[in-house]
Coordinates of C-alpha atoms in Angstrom, one line a residue:
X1 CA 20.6 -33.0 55.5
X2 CA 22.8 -35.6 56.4
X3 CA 26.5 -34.8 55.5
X4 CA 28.9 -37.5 56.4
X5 CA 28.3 -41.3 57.6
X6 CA 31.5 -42.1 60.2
X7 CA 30.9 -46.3 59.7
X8 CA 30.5 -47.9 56.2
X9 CA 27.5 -47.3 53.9
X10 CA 25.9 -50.3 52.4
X11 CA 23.6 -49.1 49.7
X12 CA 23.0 -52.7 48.0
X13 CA 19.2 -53.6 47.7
X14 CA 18.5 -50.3 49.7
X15 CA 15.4 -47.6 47.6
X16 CA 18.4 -44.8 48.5
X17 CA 18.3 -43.2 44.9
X18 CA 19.7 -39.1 45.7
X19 CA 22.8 -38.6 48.1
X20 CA 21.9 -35.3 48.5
X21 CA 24.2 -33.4 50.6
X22 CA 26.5 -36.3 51.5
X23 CA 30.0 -35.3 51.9
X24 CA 31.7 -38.2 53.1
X25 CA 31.6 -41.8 54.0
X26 CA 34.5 -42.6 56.9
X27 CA 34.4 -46.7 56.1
X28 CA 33.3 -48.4 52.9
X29 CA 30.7 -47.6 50.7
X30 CA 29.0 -50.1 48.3
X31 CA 26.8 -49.3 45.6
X32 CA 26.4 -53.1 43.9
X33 CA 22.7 -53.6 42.7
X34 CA 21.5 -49.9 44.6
X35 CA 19.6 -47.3 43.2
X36 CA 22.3 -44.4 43.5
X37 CA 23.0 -43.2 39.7
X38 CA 25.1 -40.3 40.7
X39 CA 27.2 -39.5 43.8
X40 CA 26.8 -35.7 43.4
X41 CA 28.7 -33.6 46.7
X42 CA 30.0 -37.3 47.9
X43 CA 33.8 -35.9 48.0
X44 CA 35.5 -38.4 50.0
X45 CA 35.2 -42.7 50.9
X46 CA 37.6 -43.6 53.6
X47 CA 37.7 -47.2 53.2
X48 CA 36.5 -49.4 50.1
X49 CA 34.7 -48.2 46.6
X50 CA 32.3 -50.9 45.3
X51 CA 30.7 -49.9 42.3
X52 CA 30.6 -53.1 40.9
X53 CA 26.7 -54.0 39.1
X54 CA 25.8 -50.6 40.2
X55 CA 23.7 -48.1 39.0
X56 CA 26.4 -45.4 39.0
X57 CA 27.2 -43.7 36.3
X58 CA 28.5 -40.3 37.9
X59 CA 30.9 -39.9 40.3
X60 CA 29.9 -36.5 41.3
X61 CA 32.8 -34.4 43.5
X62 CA 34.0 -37.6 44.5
X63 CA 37.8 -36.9 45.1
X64 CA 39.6 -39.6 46.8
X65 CA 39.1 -43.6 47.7
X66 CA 40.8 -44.4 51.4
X67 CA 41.2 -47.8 50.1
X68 CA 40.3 -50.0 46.9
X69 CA 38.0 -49.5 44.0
X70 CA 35.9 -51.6 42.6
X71 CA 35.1 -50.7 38.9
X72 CA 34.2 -54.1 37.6
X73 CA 31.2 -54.8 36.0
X74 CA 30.2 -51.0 36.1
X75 CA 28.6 -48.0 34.4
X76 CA 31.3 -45.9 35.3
X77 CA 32.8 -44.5 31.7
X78 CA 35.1 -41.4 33.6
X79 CA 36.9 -41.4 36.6
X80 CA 36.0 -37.3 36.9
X81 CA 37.5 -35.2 39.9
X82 CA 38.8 -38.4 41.5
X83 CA 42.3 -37.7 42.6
X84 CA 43.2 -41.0 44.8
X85 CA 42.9 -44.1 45.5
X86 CA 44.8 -45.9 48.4
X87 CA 44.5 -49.0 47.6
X88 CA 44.3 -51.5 44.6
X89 CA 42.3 -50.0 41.4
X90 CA 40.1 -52.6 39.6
X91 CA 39.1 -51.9 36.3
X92 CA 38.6 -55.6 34.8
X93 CA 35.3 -55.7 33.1
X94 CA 35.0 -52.1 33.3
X95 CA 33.7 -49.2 31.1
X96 CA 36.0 -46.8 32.9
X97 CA 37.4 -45.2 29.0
X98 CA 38.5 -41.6 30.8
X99 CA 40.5 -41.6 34.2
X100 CA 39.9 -38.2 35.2
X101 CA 42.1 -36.4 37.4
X102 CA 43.7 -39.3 38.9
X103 CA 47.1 -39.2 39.8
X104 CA 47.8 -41.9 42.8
X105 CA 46.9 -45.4 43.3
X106 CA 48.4 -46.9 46.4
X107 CA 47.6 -49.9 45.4
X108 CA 47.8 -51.4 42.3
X109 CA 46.1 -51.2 39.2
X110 CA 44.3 -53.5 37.3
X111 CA 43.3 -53.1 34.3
X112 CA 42.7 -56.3 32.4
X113 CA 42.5 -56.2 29.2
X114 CA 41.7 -52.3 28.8
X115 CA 45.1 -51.9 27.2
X116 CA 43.9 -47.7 26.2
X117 CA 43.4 -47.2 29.5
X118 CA 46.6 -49.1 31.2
X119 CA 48.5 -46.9 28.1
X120 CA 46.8 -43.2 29.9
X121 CA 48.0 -44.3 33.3
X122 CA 51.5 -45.5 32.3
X123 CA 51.5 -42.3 30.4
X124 CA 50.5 -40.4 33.9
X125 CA 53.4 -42.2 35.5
X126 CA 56.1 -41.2 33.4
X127 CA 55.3 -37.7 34.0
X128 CA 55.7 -36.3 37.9
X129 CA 59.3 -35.0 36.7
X130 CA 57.7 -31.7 37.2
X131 CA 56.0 -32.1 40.7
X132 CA 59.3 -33.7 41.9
X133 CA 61.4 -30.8 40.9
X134 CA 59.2 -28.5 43.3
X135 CA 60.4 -30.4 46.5
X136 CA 64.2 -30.2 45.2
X137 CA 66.3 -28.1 47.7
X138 CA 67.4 -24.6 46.8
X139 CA 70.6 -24.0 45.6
X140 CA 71.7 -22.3 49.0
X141 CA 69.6 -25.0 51.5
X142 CA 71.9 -27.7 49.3
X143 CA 74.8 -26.1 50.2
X144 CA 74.4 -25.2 53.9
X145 CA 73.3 -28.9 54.6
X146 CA 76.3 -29.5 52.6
X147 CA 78.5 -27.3 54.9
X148 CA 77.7 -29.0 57.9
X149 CA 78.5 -32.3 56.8
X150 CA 81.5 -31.4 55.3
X151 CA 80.8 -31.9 51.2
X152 CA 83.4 -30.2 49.1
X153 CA 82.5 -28.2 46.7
X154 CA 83.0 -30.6 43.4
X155 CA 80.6 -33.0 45.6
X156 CA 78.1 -30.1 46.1
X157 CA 77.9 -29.3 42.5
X158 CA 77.8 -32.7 41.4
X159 CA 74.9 -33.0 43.1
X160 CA 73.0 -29.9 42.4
X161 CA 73.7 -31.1 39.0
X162 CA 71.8 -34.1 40.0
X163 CA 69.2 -32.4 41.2
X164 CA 68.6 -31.4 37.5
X165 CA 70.4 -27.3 38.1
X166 CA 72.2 -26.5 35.7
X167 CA 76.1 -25.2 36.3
X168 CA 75.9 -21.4 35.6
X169 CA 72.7 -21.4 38.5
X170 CA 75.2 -23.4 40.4
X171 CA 77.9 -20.9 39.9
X172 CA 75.8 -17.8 40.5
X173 CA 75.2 -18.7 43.8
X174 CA 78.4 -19.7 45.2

C-alpha cells in the first residue's frame, strides 16, 4: 500500500476512513469533518496538523508535526508518541487532557483556558536540566579549549563549576 504522500493530504469531506500503511505526509494534512478515526503507522506530517471537527481520536505512531497543530474543537484526549511539533500548538477548545511524549513546540502553545494541561507543559519545561547536562564538555575538552585561548586556571574552574562539576572532579583531572 501506499506509504508516504510528498504534497499535502486533504482528507475533509473525503470516504478515506483506514490509513493503512501510511507513513508520512511531506506537506499538510487535514482531517476536519473526514472519516479518519485513527492515524495508526502515520509517523510523521511535514507541514500543518488539522484535526480540528475531526473524527480523530487516535493518533496512532504519529511522532512529530513539521509545522502547527491544530487541536481545536477535537476528539483528541492524548497527545500519544507525538514528540514534536514545529510550529504553534493549538489546544483552545480542546479535549487534549494527556500530552504524551511531547517534549518540543517550536512554536508556541496555546492553551486557552486548559490551565491542567498548560501546568504539565510548564512542568516539562522546567525539567531538560538533565538532557542539557549530556552536551556539557568534559572536564579535559574544557580545559584544552581553555589552553588554546589562554584561560587560567581559576577561570577554567570557575567555569567547570558553571557547568554544574563539582571541585574535587575538577581537581582530579588537572
Amino acid at each position: 500500500g501506499l506509504k508516504s504522500i510528498g504534497g499535502s493530504a486533504d482528507f475533509m469531506d473525503s470516504q478515506v476512513t483506514d490509513l493503512k500503511n501510511l507513513q508520512s505526509i511531506g506537506g499538510n494534512a487535514d482531517f476536519r469533518e473526514s472519516q479518519v478515526t485513527d492515524l495508526k503507522n502515520l509517523q510523521s506530517i511535514g507541514g500543518d496538523a488539522n484535526f480540528g471537527e475531526s473524527q480523530v481520536t487516535d493518533l496512532g505512531d504519529l511522532k512529530s508535526i513539521g509545522r502547527n497543530a491544530y487541536f481545536i474543537y477535537s476528539k483528541v484526549t492524548d497527545l500519544g508518541n507525538l514528540k514534536s511539533i514545529g510550529g504553534t500548538a493549538h489546544f483552545i477548545s480542546s479535549q487534549v487532557t494527556d500530552l504524551g511524549n511531547l517534549q518540543s513546540i517550536g512554536g508556541d502553545a496555546n492553551f486557552g483556558n486548559n490551565i491542567k494541561l498548560e501546568k504539565e507543559w510548564n512542568n516539562r519545561q522546567s525539567k531538560p536540566q538533565t538532557r542539557k547536562q549530556k552536551n556539557k564538555p568534559s572536564i579535559s575538552e574544557a580545559r584544552s579549549i581553555a589552553k588554546e585561548n589562554n584561560i587560567s586556571e581559576a577561570d577554567i574552574v570557575e567555569a567547570l563549576l558553571a557547568l554544574g562539576y563539582t571541585k574535587s572532579e575538577i581537581n582530579k583531572e588537572q
